mmCIF file of C-alpha atoms and ligand atoms in Angstrom:
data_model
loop_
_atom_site.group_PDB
_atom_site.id
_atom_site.type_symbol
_atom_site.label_atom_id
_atom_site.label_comp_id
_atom_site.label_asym_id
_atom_site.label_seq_id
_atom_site.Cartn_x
_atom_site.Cartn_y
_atom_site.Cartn_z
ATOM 1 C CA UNK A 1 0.000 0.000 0.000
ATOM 2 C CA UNK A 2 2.871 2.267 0.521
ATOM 3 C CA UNK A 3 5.695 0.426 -1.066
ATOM 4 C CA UNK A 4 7.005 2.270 -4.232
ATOM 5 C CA UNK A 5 5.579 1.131 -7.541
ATOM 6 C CA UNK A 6 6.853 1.583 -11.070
ATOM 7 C CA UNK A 7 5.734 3.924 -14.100
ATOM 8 C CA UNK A 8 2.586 2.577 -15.834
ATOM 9 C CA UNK A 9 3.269 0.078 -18.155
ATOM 10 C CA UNK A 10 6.484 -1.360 -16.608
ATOM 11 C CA UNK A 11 4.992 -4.134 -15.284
ATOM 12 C CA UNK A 12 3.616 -5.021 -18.753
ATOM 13 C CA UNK A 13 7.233 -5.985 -19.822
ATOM 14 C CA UNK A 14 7.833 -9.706 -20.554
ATOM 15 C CA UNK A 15 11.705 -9.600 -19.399
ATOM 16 C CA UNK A 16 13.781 -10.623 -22.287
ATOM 17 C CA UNK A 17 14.505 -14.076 -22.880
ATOM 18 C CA UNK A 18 18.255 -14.847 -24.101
ATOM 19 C CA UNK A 19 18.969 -17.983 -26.322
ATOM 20 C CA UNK A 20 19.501 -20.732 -23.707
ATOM 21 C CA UNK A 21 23.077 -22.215 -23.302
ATOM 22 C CA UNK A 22 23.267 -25.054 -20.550
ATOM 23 C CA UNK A 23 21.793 -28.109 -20.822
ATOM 24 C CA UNK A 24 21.558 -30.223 -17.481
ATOM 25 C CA UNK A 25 23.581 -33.555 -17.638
ATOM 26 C CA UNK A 26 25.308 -32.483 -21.275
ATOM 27 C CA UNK A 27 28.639 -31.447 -21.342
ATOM 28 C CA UNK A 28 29.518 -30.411 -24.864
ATOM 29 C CA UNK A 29 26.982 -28.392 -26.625
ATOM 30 C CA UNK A 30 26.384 -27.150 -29.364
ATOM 31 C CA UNK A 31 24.812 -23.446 -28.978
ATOM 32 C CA UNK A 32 22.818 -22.254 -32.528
ATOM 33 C CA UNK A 33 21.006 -19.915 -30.161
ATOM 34 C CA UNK A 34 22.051 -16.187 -29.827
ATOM 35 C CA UNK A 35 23.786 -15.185 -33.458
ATOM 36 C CA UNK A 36 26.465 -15.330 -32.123
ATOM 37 C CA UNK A 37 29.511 -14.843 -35.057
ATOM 38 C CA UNK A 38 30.166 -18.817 -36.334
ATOM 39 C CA UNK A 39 34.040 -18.267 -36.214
ATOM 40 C CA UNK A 40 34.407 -16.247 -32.403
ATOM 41 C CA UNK A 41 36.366 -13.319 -32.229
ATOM 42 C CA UNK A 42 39.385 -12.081 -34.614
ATOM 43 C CA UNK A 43 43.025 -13.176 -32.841
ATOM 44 C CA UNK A 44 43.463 -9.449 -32.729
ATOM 45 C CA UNK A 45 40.789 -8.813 -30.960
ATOM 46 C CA UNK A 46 41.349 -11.569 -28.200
ATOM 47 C CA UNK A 47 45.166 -9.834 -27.983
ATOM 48 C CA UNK A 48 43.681 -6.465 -27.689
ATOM 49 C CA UNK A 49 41.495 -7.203 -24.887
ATOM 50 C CA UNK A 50 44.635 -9.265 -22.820
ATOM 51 C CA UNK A 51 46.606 -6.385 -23.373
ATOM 52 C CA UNK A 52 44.354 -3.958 -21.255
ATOM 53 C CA UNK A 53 44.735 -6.456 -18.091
ATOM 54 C CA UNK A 54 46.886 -4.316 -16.692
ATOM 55 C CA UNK A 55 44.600 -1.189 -16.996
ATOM 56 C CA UNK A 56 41.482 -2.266 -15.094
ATOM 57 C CA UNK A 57 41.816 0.077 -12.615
ATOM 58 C CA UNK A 58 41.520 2.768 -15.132
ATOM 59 C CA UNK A 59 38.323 4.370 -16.832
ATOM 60 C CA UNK A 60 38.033 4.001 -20.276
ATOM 61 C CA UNK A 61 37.853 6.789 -22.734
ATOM 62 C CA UNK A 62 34.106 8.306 -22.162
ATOM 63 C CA UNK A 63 34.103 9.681 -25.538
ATOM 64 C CA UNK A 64 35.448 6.112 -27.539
ATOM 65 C CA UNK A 65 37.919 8.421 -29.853
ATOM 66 C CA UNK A 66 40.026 6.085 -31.115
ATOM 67 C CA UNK A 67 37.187 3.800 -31.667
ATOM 68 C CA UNK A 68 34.721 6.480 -33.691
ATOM 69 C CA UNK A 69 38.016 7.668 -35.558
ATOM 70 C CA UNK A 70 38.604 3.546 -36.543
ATOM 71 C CA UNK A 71 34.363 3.389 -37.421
ATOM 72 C CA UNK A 72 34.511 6.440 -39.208
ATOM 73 C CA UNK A 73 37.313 5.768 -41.573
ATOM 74 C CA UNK A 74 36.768 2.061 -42.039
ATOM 75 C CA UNK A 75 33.283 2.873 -43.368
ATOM 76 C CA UNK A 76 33.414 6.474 -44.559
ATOM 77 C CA UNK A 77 30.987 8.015 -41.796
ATOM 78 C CA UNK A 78 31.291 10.970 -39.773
ATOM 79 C CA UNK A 79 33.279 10.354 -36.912
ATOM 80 C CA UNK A 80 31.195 12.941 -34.795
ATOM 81 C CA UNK A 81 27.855 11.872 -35.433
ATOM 82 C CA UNK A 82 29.151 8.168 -33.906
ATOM 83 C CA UNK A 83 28.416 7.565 -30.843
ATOM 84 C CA UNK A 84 29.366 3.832 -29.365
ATOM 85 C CA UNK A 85 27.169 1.980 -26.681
ATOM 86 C CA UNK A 86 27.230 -0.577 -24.379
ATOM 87 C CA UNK A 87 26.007 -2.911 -27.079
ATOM 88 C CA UNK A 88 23.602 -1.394 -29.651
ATOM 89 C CA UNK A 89 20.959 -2.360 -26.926
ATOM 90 C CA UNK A 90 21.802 0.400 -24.250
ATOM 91 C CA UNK A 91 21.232 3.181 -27.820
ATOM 92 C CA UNK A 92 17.961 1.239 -28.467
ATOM 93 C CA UNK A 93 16.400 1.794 -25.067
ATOM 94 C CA UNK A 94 17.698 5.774 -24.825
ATOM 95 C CA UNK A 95 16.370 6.174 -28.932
ATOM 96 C CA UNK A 96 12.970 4.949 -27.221
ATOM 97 C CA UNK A 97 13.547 6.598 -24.172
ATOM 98 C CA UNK A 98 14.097 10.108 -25.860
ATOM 99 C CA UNK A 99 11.907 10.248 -28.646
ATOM 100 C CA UNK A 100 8.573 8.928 -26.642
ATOM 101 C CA UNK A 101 6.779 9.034 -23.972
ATOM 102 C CA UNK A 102 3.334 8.298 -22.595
ATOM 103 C CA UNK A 103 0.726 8.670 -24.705
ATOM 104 C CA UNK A 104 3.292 8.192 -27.955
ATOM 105 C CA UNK A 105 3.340 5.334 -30.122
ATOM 106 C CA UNK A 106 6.484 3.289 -30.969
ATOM 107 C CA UNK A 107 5.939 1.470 -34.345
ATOM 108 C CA UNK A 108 7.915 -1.712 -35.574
ATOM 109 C CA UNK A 109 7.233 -5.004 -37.792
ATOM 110 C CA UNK A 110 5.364 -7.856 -36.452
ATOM 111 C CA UNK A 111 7.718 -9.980 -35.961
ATOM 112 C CA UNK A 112 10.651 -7.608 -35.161
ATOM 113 C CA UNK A 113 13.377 -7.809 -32.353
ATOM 114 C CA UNK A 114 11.304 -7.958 -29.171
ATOM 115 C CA UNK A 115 14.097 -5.126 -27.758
ATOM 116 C CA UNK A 116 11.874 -2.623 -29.264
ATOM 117 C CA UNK A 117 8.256 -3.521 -27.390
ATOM 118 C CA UNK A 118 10.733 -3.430 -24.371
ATOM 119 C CA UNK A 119 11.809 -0.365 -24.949
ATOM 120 C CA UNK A 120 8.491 1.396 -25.974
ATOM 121 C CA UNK A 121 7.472 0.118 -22.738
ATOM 122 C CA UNK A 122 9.928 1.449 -20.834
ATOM 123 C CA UNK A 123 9.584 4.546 -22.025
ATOM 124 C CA UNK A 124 5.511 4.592 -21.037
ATOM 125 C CA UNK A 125 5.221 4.858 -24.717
ATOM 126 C CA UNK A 126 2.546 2.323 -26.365
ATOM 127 C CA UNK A 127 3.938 -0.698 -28.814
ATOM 128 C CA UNK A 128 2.371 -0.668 -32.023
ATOM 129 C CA UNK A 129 3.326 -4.067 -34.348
ATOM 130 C CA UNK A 130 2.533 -3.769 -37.796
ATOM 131 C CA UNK A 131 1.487 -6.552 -40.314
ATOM 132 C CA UNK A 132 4.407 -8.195 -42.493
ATOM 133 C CA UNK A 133 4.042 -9.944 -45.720
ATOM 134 C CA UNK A 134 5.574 -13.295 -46.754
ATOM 135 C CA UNK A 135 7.524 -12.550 -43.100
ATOM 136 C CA UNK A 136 8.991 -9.194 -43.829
ATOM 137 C CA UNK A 137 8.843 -5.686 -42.927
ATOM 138 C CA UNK A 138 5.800 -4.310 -45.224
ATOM 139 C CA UNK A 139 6.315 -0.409 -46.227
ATOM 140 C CA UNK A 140 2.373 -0.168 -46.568
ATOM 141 C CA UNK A 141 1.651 -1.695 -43.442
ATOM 142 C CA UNK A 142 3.814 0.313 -41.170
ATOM 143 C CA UNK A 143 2.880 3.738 -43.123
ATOM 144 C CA UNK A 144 -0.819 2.029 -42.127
ATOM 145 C CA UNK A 145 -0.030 2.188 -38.689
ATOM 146 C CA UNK A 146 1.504 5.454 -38.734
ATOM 147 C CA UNK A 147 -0.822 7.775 -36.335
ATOM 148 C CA UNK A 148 -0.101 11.701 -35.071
ATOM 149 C CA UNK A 149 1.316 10.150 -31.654
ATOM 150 C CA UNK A 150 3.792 8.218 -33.855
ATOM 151 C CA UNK A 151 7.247 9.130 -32.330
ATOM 152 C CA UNK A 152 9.690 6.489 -33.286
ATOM 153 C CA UNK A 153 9.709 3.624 -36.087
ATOM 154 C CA UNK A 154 12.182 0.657 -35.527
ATOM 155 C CA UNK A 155 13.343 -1.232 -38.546
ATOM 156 C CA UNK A 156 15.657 -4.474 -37.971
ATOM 157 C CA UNK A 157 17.152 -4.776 -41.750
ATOM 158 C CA UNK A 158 17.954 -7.984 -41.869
ATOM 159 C CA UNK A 159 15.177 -8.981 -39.869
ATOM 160 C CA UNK A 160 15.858 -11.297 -36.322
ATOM 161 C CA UNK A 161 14.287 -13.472 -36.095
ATOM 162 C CA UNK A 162 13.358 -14.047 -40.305
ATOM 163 C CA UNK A 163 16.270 -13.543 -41.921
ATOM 164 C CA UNK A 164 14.563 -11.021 -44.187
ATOM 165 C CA UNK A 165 15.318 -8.013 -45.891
ATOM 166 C CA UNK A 166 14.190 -4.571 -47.776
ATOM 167 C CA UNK A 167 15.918 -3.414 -50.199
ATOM 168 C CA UNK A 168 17.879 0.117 -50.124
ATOM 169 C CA UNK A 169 14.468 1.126 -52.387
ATOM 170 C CA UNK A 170 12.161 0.358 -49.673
ATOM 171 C CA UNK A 171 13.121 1.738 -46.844
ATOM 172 C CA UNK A 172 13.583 5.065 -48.746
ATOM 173 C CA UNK A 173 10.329 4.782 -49.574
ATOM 174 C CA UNK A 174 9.381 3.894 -45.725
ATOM 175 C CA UNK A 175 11.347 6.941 -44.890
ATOM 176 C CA UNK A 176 9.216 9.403 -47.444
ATOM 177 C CA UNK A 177 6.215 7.923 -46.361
ATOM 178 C CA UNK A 178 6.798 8.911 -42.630
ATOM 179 C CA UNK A 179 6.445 12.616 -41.305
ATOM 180 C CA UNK A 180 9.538 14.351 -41.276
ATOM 181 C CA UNK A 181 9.123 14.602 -36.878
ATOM 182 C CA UNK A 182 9.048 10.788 -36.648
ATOM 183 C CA UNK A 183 12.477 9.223 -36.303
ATOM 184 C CA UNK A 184 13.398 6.176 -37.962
ATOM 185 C CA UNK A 185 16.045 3.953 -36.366
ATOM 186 C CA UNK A 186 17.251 1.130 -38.727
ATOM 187 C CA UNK A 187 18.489 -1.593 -36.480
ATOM 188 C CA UNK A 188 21.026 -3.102 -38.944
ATOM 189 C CA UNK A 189 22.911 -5.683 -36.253
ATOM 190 C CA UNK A 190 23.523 -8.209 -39.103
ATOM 191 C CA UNK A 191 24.220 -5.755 -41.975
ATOM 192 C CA UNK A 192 28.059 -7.277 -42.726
ATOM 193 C CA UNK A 193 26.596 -10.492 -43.275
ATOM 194 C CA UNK A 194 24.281 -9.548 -46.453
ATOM 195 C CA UNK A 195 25.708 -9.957 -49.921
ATOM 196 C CA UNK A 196 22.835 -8.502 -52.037
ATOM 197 C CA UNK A 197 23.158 -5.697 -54.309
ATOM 198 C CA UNK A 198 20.229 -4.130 -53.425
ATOM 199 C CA UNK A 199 20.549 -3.970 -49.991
ATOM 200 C CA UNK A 200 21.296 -1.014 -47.664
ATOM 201 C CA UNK A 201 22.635 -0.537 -44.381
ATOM 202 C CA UNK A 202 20.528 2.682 -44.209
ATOM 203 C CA UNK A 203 23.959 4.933 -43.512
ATOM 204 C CA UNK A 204 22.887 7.330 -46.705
ATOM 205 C CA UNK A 205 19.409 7.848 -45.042
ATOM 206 C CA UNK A 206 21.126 9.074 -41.906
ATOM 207 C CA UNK A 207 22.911 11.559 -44.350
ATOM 208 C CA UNK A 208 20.140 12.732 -45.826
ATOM 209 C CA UNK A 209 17.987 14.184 -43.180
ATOM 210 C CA UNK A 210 17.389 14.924 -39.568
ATOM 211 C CA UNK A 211 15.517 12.134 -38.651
ATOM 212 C CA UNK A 212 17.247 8.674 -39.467
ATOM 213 C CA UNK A 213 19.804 6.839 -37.185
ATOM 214 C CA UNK A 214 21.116 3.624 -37.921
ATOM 215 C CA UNK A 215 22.806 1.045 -35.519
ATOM 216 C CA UNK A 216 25.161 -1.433 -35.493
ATOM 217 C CA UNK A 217 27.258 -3.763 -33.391
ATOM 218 C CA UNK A 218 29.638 -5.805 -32.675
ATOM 219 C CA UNK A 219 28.007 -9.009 -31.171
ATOM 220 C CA UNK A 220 27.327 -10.892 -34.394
ATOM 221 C CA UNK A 221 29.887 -10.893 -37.057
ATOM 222 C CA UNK A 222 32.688 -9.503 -34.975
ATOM 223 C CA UNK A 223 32.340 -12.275 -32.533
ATOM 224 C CA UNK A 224 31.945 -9.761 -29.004
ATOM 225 C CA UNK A 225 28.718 -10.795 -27.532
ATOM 226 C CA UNK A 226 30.301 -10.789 -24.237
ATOM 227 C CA UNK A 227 32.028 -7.293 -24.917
ATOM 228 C CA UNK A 228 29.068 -5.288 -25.115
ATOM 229 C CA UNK A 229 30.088 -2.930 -27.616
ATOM 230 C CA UNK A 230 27.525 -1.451 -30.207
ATOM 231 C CA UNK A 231 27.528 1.975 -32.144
ATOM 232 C CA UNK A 232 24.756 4.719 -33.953
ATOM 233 C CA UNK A 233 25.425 6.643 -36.918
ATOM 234 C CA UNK A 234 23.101 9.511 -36.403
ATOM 235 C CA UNK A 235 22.007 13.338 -37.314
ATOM 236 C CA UNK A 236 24.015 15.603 -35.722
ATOM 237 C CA UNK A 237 21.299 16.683 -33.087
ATOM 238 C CA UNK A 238 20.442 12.811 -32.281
ATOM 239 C CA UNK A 239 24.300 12.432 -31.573
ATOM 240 C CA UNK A 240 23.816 14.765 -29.187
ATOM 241 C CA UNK A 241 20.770 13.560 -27.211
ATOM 242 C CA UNK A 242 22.171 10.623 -27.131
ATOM 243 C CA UNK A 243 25.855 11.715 -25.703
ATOM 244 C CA UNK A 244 23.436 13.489 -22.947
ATOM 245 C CA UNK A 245 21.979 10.472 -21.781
ATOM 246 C CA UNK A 246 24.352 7.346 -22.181
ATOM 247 C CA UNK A 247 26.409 6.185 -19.664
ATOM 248 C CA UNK A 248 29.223 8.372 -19.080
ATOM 249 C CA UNK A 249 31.971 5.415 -19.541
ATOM 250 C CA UNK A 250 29.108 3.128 -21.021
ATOM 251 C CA UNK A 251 32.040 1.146 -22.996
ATOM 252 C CA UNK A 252 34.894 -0.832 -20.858
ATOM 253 C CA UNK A 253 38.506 0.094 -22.041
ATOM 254 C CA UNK A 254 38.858 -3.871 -22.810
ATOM 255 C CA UNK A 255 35.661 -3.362 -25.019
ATOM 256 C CA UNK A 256 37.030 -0.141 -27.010
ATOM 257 C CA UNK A 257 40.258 -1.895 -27.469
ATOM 258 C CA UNK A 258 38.734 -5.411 -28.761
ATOM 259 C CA UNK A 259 35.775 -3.721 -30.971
ATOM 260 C CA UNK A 260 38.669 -2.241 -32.796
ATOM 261 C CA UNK A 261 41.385 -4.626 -33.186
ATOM 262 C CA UNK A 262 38.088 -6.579 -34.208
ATOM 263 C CA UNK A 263 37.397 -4.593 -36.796
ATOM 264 C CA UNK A 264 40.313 -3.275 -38.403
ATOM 265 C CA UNK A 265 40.734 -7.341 -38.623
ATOM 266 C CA UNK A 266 38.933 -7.162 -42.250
ATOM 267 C CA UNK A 267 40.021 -10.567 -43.483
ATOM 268 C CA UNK A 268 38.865 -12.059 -40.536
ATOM 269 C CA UNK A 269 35.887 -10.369 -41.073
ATOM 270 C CA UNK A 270 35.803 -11.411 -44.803
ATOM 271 C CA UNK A 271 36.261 -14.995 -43.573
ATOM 272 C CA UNK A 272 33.327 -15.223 -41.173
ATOM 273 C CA UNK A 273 31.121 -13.505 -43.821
ATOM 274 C CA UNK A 274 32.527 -16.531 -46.743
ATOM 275 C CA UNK A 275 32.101 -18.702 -44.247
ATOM 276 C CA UNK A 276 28.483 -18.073 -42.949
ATOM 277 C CA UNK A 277 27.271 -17.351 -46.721
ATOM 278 C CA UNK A 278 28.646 -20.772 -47.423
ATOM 279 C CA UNK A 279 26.854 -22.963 -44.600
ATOM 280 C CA UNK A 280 23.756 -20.979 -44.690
ATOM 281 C CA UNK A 281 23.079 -22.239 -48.676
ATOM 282 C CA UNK A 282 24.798 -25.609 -47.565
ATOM 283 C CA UNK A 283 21.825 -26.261 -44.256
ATOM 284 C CA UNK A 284 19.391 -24.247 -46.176
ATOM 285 C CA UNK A 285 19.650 -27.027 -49.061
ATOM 286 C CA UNK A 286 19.823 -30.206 -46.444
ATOM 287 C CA UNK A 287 16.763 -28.707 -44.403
ATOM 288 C CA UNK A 288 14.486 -27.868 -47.442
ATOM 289 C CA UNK A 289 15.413 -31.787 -48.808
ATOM 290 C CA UNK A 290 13.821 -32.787 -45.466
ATOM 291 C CA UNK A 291 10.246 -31.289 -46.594
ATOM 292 C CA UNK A 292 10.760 -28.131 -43.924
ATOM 293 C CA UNK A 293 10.115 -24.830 -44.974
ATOM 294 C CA UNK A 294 13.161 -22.438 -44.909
ATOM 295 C CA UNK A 295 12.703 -18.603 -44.687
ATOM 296 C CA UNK A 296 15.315 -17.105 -47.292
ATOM 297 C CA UNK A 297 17.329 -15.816 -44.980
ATOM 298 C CA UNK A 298 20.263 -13.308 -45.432
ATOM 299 C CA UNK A 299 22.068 -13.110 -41.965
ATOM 300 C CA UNK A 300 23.716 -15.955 -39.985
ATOM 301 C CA UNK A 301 21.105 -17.543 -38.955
ATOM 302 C CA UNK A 302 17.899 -19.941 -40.461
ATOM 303 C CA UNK A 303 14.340 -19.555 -39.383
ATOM 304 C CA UNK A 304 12.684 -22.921 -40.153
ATOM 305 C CA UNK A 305 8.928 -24.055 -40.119
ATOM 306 C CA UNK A 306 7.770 -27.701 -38.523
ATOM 307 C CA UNK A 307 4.653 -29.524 -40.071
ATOM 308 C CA UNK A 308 1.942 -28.665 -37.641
ATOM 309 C CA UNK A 309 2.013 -32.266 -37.045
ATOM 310 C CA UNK A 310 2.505 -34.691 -33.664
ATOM 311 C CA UNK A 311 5.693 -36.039 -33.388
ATOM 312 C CA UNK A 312 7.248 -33.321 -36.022
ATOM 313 C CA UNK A 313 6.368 -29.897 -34.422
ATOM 314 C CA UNK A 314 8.521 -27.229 -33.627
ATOM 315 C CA UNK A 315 8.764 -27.923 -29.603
ATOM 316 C CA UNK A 316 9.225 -31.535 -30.618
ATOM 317 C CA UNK A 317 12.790 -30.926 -32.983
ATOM 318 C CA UNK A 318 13.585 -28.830 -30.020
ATOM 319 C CA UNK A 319 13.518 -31.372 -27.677
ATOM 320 C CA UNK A 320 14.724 -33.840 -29.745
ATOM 321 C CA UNK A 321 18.470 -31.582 -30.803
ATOM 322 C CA UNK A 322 18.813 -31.064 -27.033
ATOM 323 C CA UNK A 323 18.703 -34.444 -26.198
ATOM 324 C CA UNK A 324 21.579 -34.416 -28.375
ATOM 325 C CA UNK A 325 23.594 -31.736 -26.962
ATOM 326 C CA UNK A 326 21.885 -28.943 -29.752
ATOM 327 C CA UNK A 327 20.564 -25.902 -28.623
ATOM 328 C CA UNK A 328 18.354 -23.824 -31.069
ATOM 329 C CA UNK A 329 15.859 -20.958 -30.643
ATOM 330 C CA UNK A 330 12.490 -21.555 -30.121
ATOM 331 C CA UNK A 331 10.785 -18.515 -31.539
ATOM 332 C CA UNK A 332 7.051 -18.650 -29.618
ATOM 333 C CA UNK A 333 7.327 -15.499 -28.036
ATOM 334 C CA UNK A 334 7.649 -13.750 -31.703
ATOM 335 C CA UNK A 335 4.495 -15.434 -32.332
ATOM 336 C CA UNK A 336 5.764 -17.765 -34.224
ATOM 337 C CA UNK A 337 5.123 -21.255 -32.686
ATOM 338 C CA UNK A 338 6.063 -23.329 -35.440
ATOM 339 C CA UNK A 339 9.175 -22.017 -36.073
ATOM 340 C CA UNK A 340 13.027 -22.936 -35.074
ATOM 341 C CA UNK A 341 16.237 -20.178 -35.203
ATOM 342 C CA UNK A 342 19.294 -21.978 -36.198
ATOM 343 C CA UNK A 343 22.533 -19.884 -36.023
ATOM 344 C CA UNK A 344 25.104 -20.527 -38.572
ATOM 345 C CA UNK A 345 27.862 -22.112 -36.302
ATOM 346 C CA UNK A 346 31.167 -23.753 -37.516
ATOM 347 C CA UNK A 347 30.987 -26.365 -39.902
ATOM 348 C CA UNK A 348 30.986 -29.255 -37.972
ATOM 349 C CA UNK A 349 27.740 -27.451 -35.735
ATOM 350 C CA UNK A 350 26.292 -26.981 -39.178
ATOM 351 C CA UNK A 351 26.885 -30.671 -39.964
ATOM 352 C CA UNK A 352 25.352 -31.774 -36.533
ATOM 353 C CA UNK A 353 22.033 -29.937 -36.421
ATOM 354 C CA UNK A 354 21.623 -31.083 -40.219
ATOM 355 C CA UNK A 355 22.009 -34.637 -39.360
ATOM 356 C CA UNK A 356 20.059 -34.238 -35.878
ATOM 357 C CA UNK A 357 16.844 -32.867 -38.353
ATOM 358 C CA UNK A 358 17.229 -35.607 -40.811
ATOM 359 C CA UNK A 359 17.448 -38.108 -37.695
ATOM 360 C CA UNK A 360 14.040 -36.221 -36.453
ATOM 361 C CA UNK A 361 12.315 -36.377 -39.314
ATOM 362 C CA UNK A 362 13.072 -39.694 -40.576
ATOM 363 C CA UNK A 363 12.044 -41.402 -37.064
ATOM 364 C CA UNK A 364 8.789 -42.671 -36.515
ATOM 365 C CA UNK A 365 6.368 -40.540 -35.509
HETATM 366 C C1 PLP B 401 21.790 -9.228 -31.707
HETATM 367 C C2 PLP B 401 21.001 -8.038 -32.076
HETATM 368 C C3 PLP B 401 21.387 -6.763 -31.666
HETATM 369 C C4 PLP B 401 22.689 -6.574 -30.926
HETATM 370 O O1 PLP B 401 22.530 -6.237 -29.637
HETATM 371 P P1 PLP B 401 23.825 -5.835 -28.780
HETATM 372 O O2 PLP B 401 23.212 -5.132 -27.634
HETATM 373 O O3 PLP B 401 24.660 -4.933 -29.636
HETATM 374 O O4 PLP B 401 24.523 -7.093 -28.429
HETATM 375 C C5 PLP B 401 20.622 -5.686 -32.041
HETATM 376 N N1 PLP B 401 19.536 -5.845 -32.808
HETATM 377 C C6 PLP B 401 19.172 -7.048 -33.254
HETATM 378 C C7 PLP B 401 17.995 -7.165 -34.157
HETATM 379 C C8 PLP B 401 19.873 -8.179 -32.884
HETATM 380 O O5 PLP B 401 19.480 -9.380 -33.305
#
């Protein structure tokens, strides 16, 4: 009656769910569960990081110079309008958290990272899912659900968890169709993965205008999950909220020094993209020759649909790989039940979730 209670709508937030990775009674596993890069972190970066052992006592830059400077010039940007996170995440929940409130509405895909519901949320502002088609992001449906207490649209491009795309053509035409006061944020966490011609990473957008940011980071391809080191390329003004409200040393000095070794790695980089491109056609072919349905996917992971059928059902190929050591994503709490996440891991992973699935589906019901 008098204890202290939260904001309205905090308590609506289902806490986020991370891709399990311990399985009682098994130890070796095989983790396809959390995107995380097939190949682990560059050499580089692992020496990077070791070095800094000795400087633990001692903050890290606030301001991530050297780390903007090695962003900016590896991929043409602006170093000033970079500004690095603790993991894209932590610049997620401030976009949300300065752009709406209550009473606004925060606007993403149906089946879009569940980050961004999280985030509306904790902001007070209201989640608003639009329709997809053929599971991906639908211009016409999100302009649809565009109202006046639209603040902020979230775009994941590549999609987690579909593995689909717009092309560079679309999400101009997203960002036309939106009012000029509404700020997109293109989430593109997988862009180094996707070899398409007619894809984007949304960086020109940002350059065009006031009201596009995109994000990146370097969980996924740069192998640094456990770094927690992600970074916005945004409008000169949005740069600014956003260096107002971030942690003041949001990045560890072992992070800044391992996200850029990591990066200035490029043909380890190269590698893990060959590689993933490689076993993503090679498990896309051995699933689809099983009869399951696989999403065309352009990032390092597979989403993959089960006959609604006992004995061959989603949660059943779920229990079935961890009973072998395999852990995949179930994908329920996107709302899509009859779905499995695969990550692209190395190619013996590859080879044992293929051979698990063929095992499933070949056993008697
Ligand atoms: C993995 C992922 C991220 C990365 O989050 P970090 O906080 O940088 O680890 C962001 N967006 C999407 C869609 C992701 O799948």
């Amino acid at each position: 009656m008098s204890a202290p209670t939260p904001r309205p709508g905090i308590l609506d937030i289902s806490p986020y769910v991370g891709g399990l990775s311990k399985l009682d009674g098994v130890d070796r596993i095989i983790k396809l569960s959390s995107n995380e890069g097939a190949l682990g972190p560059s050499p580089r970066a692992v020496a990077a990081f070791q070095a800094m052992a000795g400087q633990m006592h001692r903050y890290p830059d606030g301001h991530a110079v050297a780390l903007r400077a090695a962003i900016a010039r590896q991929f043409g940007l602006d170093a000033a309008r970079v500004v690095c996170g603790n993991g894209s995440d932590e610049l997620l929940q401030l976009l949300a958290r300065c752009y709406a409130g209550p009473g606004d509405e925060v606007l993403y895909s149906r089946h879009a990272f569940i980050v961004y519901p999280i985030a509306a949320l904790s902001a007070g502002a209201t989640p608003v899912a639009a329709d997809e088609v053929d599971l991906t992001a639908s211009v016409d449906h999100l302009l649809a659900k565009v109202s006046p207490r639209t603040r902020v649209v979230f775009l994941t491009n590549p999609n987690n968890p579909t593995g689909t795309y717009l092309p560079a053509a679309e999400v101009r035409r997203l960002r036309d169709g939106l009012p000029a006061d509404v700020l997109l944020v293109i989430d593109a966490a997988y862009a180094e993965y996707v070899e398409r011609n007619d894809y984007s990473n949304g960086a020109e957008l940002v350059e065009a205008g006031e009201n596009t940011v995109m994000t990146r980071t370097f969980s996924k391809i740069y192998g640094l999950g456990g770094m927690r080191v992600g970074w916005a390329y945004c409008p000169a003004q949005v740069a600014d909220v956003l260096n107002r409200t971030r942690g003041p040393f949001n990045v560890s000095n072992a992070g800044l020094a391992a996200a850029q070794a990591a990066l200035e790695d490029v043909a380890f980089t190269d590698l893990a993209r060959r590689h993933n491109s490689f076993w993503r056609a090679w498990l896309a072919e051995r699933l689809s020759a099983l009869g399951l349905l696989v999403v065309p996917g352009v990032a390092n992971f597979l989403l993959v649909r089960f006959p609604y059928q006992a004995g061959r059902s989603a949660k059943e190929a779920d229990a079935f790989l961890r009973g072998k050591g395999i852990i995949v994503r179930q994908v329920a709490s996107y709302g899509l039940p009859d779905y499995l996440r695969i990550t692209i891991g190395r190619d013996d992973e590859v080879r044992a979730v293929a051979g698990a699935l063929a095992e499933f589906m070949e056993s008697q019901a």
